[in-house]
Amino acid sequence: TTPNPNCLIFFYRLRIMAFLPARTKYRKVHKGRIRGNAKRGDFLAFGEYGIQSLSRGKMTSNQIEASRVTVTRYLKRKGKLWIRVFPQKPITKKPAETRMGKGKGGVDHWVAVIRPGAVLFELSGCSPTVAREALRRADAKLPFRCRFISRED
């Protein structure tokens, strides 16, 4: 029997679903600045190994998902991965070839604001060499520099 094409579209949409908040108090926010170091989330809380940001930037929900997929595929579903950041800041964008004015654009995507020292991903249940390589591959997907950290340090 041939599968229902509507079901296939539904499952395809489920696979590429990005992280975004269920609801927010305000739809749009100011651009803001990323100053200072991480005040919270700057140590390993769950896993044995992790990656910590060394510089500041914005991490989109697509980059978080790409890093997660990379790590889980490298580990072949062994071990446990914790994602310590969540994209809760909306980034707006006006459509292409639109004149100035007429208000702020609609929400285009969501980002997590990352400061130096923030732990982004944690990992446990694997050897240090496997964890280092998996997190190195995740780091390659990110727009800022990170370092590998472990509980022994």
Short mmCIF file of C-alpha atoms in Angstrom, two decimals, residues 2-93:
data_model
loop_
_atom_site.label_atom_id
_atom_site.label_comp_id
_atom_site.label_asym_id
_atom_site.label_seq_id
_atom_site.Cartn_x
_atom_site.Cartn_y
_atom_site.Cartn_z
CA THR A 2 1.18 3.53 -0.67
CA PRO A 3 1.41 5.87 2.32
CA ASN A 4 -0.82 8.89 2.56
CA PRO A 5 1.16 11.90 1.16
CA ASN A 6 -0.28 14.19 3.84
CA CYS A 7 1.23 11.97 6.54
CA LEU A 8 4.64 12.14 4.84
CA ILE A 9 4.53 15.94 4.78
CA PHE A 10 3.56 15.97 8.46
CA PHE A 11 6.45 13.69 9.45
CA TYR A 12 8.88 15.73 7.35
CA ARG A 13 7.81 18.89 9.17
CA LEU A 14 8.25 17.18 12.54
CA ARG A 15 11.85 16.22 11.70
CA ILE A 16 13.03 19.76 10.93
CA MET A 17 11.14 21.49 13.71
CA ALA A 18 13.35 24.10 15.34
CA PHE A 19 13.57 25.17 18.97
CA LEU A 20 11.32 28.09 19.79
CA PRO A 21 9.42 29.23 22.86
CA ALA A 22 5.87 27.99 23.28
CA ARG A 23 4.73 31.52 24.13
CA THR A 24 6.32 34.83 25.04
CA LYS A 25 5.16 37.90 26.90
CA TYR A 26 6.18 40.19 24.02
CA ARG A 27 6.40 39.27 20.34
CA LYS A 28 9.37 41.54 19.50
CA VAL A 29 12.30 42.78 21.56
CA HIS A 30 15.05 45.38 21.20
CA LYS A 31 18.32 44.36 19.60
CA GLY A 32 20.36 44.89 22.77
CA ARG A 33 24.07 44.35 23.33
CA ILE A 34 26.00 41.30 24.50
CA ARG A 35 28.25 42.60 27.25
CA GLY A 36 30.02 40.91 30.16
CA ASN A 37 30.58 37.26 30.96
CA ALA A 38 28.05 34.54 31.72
CA LYS A 39 26.62 34.98 35.20
CA ARG A 40 24.83 31.62 35.24
CA GLY A 41 25.27 28.31 33.48
CA ASP A 42 29.07 28.57 33.48
CA PHE A 43 29.87 25.15 35.00
CA LEU A 44 29.07 21.50 34.28
CA ALA A 45 25.78 20.70 36.00
CA PHE A 46 24.70 17.38 34.44
CA GLY A 47 27.33 15.63 32.32
CA GLU A 48 30.99 14.66 32.55
CA TYR A 49 32.13 16.68 29.50
CA GLY A 50 30.96 19.84 27.79
CA ILE A 51 31.81 22.78 25.56
CA GLN A 52 32.13 26.28 26.96
CA SER A 53 31.99 29.45 24.87
CA LEU A 54 35.10 31.62 24.79
CA SER A 55 33.57 34.54 22.90
CA ARG A 56 30.17 36.17 22.61
CA GLY A 57 27.54 35.89 19.92
CA LYS A 58 24.08 34.73 18.97
CA MET A 59 23.28 31.07 18.43
CA THR A 60 20.27 30.37 16.24
CA SER A 61 17.86 27.52 16.82
CA ASN A 62 19.08 25.93 13.57
CA GLN A 63 22.69 25.94 14.81
CA ILE A 64 21.62 24.33 18.09
CA GLU A 65 19.73 21.64 16.18
CA ALA A 66 22.63 21.04 13.75
CA SER A 67 25.03 20.62 16.68
CA ARG A 68 22.63 18.24 18.44
CA VAL A 69 22.23 16.08 15.33
CA THR A 70 26.01 16.01 14.78
CA VAL A 71 26.72 14.84 18.33
CA THR A 72 23.98 12.19 18.41
CA ARG A 73 25.04 10.78 15.03
CA TYR A 74 28.69 10.61 16.07
CA LEU A 75 27.80 8.89 19.36
CA LYS A 76 25.48 6.47 17.50
CA ARG A 77 22.81 7.08 20.16
CA LYS A 78 25.14 6.08 22.99
CA GLY A 79 25.61 8.42 25.94
CA LYS A 80 23.41 11.32 27.01
CA LEU A 81 23.44 14.88 25.68
CA TRP A 82 22.15 17.94 27.52
CA ILE A 83 21.50 21.21 25.67
CA ARG A 84 22.09 24.00 28.18
CA VAL A 85 21.00 26.94 26.02
CA PHE A 86 17.58 27.83 24.64
CA PRO A 87 16.75 30.36 21.90
CA GLN A 88 14.36 32.77 23.58
CA LYS A 89 15.16 36.02 21.78
CA PRO A 90 13.19 36.77 18.58
CA ILE A 91 15.05 38.31 15.64
CA THR A 92 12.91 40.29 13.23
CA LYS A 93 13.46 40.92 9.56
#
